[in-house]
mmCIF file of C-alpha atoms in Angstrom:
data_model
loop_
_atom_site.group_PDB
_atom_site.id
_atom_site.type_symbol
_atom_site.label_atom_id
_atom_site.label_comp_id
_atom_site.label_asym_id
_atom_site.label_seq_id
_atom_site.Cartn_x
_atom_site.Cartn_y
_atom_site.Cartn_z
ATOM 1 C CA UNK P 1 0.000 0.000 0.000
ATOM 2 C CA UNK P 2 1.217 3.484 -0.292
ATOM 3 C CA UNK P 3 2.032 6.307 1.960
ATOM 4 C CA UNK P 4 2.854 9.536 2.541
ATOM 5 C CA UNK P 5 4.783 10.329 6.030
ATOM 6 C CA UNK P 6 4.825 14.598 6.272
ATOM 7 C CA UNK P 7 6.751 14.440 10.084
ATOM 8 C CA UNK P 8 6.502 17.970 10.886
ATOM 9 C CA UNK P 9 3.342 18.387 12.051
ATOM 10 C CA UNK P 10 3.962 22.295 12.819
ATOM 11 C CA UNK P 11 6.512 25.086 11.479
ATOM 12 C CA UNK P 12 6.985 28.515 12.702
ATOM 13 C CA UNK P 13 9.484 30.555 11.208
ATOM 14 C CA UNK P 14 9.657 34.393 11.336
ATOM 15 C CA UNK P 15 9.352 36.227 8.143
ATOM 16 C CA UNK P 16 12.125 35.932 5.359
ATOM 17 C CA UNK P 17 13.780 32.872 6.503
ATOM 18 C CA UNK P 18 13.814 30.273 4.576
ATOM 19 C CA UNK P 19 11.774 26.621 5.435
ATOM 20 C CA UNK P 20 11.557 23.008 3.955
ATOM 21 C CA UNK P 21 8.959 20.997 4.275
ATOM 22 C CA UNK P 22 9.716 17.230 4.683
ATOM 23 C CA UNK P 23 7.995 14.355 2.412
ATOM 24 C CA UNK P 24 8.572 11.027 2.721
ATOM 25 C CA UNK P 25 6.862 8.294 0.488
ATOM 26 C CA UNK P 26 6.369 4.391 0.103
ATOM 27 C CA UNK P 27 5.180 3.002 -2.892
ATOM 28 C CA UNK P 28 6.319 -0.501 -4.708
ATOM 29 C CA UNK P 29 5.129 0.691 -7.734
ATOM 30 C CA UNK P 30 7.744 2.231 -10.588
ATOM 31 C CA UNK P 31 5.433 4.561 -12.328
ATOM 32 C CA UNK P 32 3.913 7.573 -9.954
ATOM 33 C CA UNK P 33 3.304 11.176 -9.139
ATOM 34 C CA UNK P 34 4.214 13.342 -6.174
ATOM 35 C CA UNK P 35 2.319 16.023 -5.883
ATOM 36 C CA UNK P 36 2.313 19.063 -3.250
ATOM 37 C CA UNK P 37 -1.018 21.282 -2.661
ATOM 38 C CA UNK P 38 -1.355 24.149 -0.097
ATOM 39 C CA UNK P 39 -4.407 25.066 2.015
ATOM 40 C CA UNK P 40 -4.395 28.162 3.142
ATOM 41 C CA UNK P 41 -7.439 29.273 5.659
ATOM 42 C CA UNK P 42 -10.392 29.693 3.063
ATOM 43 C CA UNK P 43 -9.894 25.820 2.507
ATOM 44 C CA UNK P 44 -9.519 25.618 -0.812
ATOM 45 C CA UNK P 45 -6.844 23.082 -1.751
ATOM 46 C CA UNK P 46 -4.483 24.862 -4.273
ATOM 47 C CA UNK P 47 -2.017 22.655 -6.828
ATOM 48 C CA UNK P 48 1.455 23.621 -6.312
ATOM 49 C CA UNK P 49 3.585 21.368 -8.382
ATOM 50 C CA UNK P 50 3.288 17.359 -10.085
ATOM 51 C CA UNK P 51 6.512 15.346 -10.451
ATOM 52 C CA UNK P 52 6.757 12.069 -12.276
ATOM 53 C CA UNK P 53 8.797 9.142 -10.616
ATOM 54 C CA UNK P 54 11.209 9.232 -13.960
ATOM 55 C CA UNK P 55 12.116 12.848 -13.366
ATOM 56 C CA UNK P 56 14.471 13.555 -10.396
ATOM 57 C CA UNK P 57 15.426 16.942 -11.832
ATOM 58 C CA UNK P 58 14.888 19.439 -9.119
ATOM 59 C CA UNK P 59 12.358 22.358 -9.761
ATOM 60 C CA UNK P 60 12.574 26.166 -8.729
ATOM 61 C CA UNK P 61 9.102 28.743 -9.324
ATOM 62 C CA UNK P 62 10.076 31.416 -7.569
ATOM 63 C CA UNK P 63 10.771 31.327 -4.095
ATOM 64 C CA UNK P 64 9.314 27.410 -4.163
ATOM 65 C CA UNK P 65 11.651 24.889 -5.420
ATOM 66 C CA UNK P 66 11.354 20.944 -4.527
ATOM 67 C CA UNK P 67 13.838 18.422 -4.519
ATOM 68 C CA UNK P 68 12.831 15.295 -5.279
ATOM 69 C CA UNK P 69 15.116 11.886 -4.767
ATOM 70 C CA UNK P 70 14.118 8.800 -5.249
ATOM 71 C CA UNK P 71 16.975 7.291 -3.479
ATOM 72 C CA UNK P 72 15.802 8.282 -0.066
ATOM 73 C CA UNK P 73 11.717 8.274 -1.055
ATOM 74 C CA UNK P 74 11.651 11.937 -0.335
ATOM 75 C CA UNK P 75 10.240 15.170 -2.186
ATOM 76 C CA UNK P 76 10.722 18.151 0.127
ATOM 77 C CA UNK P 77 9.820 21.572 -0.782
ATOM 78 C CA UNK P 78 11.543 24.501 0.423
ATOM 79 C CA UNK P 79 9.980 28.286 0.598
ATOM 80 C CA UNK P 80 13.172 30.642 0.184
ATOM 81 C CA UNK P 81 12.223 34.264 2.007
ATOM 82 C CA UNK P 82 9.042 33.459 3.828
ATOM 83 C CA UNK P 83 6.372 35.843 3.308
ATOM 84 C CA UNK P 84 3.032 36.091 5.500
ATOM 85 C CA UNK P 85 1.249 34.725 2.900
ATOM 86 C CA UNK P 86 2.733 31.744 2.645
ATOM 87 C CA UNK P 87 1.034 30.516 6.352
ATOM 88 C CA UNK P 88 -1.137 27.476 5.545
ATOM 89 C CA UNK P 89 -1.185 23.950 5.495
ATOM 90 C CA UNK P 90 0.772 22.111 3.190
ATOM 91 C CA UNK P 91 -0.067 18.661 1.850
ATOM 92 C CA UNK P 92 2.089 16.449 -0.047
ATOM 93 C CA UNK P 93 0.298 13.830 -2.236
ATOM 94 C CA UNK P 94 1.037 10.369 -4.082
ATOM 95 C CA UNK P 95 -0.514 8.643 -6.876
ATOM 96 C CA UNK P 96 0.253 5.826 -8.393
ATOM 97 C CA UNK P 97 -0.407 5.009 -12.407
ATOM 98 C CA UNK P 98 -2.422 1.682 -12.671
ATOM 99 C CA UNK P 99 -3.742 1.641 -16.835
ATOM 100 C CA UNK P 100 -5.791 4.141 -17.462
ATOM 101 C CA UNK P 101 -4.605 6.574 -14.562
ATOM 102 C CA UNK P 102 -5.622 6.432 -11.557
ATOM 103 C CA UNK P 103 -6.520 9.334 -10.045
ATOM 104 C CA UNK P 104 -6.732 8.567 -6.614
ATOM 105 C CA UNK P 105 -4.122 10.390 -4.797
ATOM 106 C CA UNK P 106 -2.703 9.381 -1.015
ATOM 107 C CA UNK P 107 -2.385 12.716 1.226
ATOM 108 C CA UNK P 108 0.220 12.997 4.110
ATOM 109 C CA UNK P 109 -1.275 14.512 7.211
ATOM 110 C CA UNK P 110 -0.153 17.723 6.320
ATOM 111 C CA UNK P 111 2.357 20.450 7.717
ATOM 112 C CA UNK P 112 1.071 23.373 9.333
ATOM 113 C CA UNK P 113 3.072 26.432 8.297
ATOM 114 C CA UNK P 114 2.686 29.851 10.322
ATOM 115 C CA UNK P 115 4.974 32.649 9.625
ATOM 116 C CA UNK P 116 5.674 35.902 11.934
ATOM 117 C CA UNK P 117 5.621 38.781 10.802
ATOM 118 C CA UNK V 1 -11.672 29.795 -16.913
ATOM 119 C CA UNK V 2 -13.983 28.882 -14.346
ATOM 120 C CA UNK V 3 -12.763 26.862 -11.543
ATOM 121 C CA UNK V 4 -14.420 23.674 -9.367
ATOM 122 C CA UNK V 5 -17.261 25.253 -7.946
ATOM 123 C CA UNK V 6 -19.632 22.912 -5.075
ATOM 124 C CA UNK V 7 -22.448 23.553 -3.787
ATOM 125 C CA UNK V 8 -23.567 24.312 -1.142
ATOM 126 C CA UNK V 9 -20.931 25.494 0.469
ATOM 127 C CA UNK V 10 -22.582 24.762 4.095
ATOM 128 C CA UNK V 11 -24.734 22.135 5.315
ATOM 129 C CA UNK V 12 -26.335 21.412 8.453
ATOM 130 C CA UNK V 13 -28.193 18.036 8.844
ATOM 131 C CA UNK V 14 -29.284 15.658 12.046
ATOM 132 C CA UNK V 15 -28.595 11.895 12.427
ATOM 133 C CA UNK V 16 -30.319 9.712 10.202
ATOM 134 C CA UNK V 17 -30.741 11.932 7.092
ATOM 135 C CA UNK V 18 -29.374 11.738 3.890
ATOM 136 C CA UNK V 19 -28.038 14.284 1.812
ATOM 137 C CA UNK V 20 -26.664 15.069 -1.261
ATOM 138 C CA UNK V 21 -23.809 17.199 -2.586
ATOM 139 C CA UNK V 22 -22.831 18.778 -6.304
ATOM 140 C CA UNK V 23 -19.875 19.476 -7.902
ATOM 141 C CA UNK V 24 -18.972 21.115 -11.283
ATOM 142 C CA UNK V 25 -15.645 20.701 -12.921
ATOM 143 C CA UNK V 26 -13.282 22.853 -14.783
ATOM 144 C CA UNK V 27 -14.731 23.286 -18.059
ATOM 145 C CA UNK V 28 -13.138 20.365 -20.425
ATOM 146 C CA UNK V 29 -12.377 18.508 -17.322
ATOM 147 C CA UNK V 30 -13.883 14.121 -17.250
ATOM 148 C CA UNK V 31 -12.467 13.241 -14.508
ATOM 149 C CA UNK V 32 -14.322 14.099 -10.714
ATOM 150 C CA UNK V 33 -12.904 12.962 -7.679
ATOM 151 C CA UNK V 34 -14.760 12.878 -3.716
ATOM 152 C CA UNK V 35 -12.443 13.423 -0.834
ATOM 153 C CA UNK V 36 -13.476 13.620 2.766
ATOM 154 C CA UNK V 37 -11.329 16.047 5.287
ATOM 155 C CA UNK V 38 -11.818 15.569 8.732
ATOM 156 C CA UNK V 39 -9.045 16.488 11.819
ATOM 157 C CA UNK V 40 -8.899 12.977 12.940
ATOM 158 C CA UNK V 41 -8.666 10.811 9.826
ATOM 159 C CA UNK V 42 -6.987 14.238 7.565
ATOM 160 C CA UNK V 43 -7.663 13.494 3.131
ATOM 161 C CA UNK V 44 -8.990 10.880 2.006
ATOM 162 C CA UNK V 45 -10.545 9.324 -1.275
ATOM 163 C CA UNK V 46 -14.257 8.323 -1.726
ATOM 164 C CA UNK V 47 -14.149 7.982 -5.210
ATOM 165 C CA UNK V 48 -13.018 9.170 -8.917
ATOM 166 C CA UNK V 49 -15.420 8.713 -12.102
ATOM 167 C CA UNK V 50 -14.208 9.610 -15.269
ATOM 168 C CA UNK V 51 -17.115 9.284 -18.300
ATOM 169 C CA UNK V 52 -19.948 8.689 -16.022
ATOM 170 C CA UNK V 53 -18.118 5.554 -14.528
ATOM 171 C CA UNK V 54 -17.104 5.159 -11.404
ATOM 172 C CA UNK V 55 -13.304 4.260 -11.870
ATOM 173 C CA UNK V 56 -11.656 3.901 -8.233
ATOM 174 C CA UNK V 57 -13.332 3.662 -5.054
ATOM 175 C CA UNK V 58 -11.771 4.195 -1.514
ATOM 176 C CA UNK V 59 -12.535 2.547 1.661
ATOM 177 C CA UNK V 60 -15.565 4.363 2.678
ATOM 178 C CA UNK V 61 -19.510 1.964 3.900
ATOM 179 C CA UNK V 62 -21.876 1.697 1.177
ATOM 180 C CA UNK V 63 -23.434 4.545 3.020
ATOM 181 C CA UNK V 64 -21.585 7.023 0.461
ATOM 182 C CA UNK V 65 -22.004 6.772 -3.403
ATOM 183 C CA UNK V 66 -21.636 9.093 -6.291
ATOM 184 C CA UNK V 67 -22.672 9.473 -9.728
ATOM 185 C CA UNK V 68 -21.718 11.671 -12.896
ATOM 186 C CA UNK V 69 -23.476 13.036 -15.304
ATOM 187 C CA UNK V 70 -23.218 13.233 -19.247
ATOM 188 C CA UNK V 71 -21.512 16.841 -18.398
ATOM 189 C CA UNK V 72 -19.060 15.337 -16.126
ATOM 190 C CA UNK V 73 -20.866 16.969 -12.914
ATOM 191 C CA UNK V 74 -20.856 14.853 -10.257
ATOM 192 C CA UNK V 75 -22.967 14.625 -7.182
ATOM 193 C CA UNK V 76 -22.140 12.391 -4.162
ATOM 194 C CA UNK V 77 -24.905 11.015 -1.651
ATOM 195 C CA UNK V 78 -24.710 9.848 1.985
ATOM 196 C CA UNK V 79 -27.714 7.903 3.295
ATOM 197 C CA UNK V 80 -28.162 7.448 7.164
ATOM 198 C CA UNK V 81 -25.705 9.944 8.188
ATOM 199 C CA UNK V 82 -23.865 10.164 11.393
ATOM 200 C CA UNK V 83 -22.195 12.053 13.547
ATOM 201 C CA UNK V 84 -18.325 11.406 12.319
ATOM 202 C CA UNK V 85 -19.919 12.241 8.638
ATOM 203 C CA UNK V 86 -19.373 15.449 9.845
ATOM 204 C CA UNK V 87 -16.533 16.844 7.289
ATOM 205 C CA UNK V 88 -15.262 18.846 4.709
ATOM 206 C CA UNK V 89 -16.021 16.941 1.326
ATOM 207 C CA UNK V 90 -14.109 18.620 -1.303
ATOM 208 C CA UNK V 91 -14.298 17.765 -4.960
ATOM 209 C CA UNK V 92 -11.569 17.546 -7.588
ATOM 210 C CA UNK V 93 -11.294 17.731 -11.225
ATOM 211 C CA UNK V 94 -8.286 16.456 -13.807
ATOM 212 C CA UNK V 95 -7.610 16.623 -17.230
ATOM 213 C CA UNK V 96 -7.361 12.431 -17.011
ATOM 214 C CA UNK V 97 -7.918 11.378 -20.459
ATOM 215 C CA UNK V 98 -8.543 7.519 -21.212
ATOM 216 C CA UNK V 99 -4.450 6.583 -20.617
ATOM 217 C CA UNK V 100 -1.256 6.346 -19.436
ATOM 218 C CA UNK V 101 -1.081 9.970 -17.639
ATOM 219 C CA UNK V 102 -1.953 10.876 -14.166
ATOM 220 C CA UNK V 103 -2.542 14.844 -14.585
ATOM 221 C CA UNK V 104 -3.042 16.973 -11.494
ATOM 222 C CA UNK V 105 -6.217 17.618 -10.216
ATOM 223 C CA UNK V 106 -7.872 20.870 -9.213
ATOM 224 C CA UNK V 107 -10.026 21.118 -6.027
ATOM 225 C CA UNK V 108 -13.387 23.229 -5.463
ATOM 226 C CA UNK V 109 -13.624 24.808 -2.132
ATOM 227 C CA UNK V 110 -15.458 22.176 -0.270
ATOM 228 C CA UNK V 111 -18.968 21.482 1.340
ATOM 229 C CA UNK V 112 -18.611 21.555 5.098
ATOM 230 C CA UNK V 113 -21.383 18.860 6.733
ATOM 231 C CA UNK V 114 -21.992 19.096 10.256
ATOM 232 C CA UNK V 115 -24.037 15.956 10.947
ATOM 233 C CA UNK V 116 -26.032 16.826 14.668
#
């Protein structure tokens, strides 16, 4: 079965420092997607980024960039000069290709992120 | 381009009722997923249809079922409800044509069901 472990439960950092955000997956399957969606209060989840298992390149937008390796089962996601707006949950997300696509997708339990102003 | 919109946004219902919830994808969009948010048990999946047929199913009682229409709007039902039904249930939509290619999916901004 597959899993998403997200350990940090709860970051504070003040404003302008920088913060990663831990993902760690299990999966026995070769073929699948990471994913990483934010929540901020209105509860809306928001798409941040899709990765496929065959590309370990790392990704910057912005201040957001990810680093995915597969060696360790980990995709962590790093916010470079922390704004205010960036305080919500963060969810990191698996799914696994089965055909046709499967679209279910496996949540971690989230990381709350709060940052001082 | 309009987003996932649900409706309603807010729902208050007692034990024992059923009730039923609607979601309209991104324009273009076939595939509709169900996920229930609660602080105990965080995301999970109900269920995905793509083409009016429910594809993937997650480990939810018979209680909850879904349909989609010819539009690709969804609706999901729960009969009997009780009291840890309370939740947000948000909806997703994806791109996720007949093969091979998991796209992301878009969520709608949720119902919230307080079950009293």
């Amino acid at each position: 079965a597959q899993k998403v472990t997200q350990a940090q439960t709860e970051i504070s950092v003040v404003e302008k420092e920088d913060v990663t955000l831990d993902c760690v997956y299990e999966t026995r399957d070769t073929t699948y997607y990471l994913f990483w969606y934010k929540q901020p209060p209105s509860g809306e989840l928001v798409f941040l980024i899709r990765r496929n298992s065959f590309d370990e390149q790392n990704e910057i937008s912005g201040r957001y960039s990810w680093n995915f390796q597969k060696s360790t089962s980990s995709f962590n996601f790093t916010i470079t000069a922390s704004q205010v707006v960036d305080s919500a949950v963060y969810f990191c997300a698996l799914s696994e290709e089965i055909g046709f696509g499967n679209e279910k997708l496996t949540f971690g339990t989230g990381t709350r992120l709060t940052i001082i102003p | 381009k309009a987003g996932v919109t649900q409706t309603p946004r807010y729902l208050i219902k007692t034990r024992g009722q059923q009730v039923t919830l609607s979601c309209s994808p991104i324009s273009g969009h076939r595939s509709v997923s169900w996920y229930q948010q609660t602080p105990g048990q965080g995301l999970q999946f109900l269920f995905e249809y793509f083409s009016e047929t429910q594809r993937n199913k997650g480990n939810f009682p018979g209680r909850f079922s879904g349909r989609q229409f010819s539009n690709s709007r969804s609706e999901m039902n729960v009969s009997t409800l009780e009291l840890g039904d309370s939740a947000l249930y948000l909806c997703a939509s994806s791109l996720a044509k007949g093969g091979g290619l998991t796209y992301e999916q878009y969520f709608g901004p949720g119902t919230r069901l307080t079950v009293t």
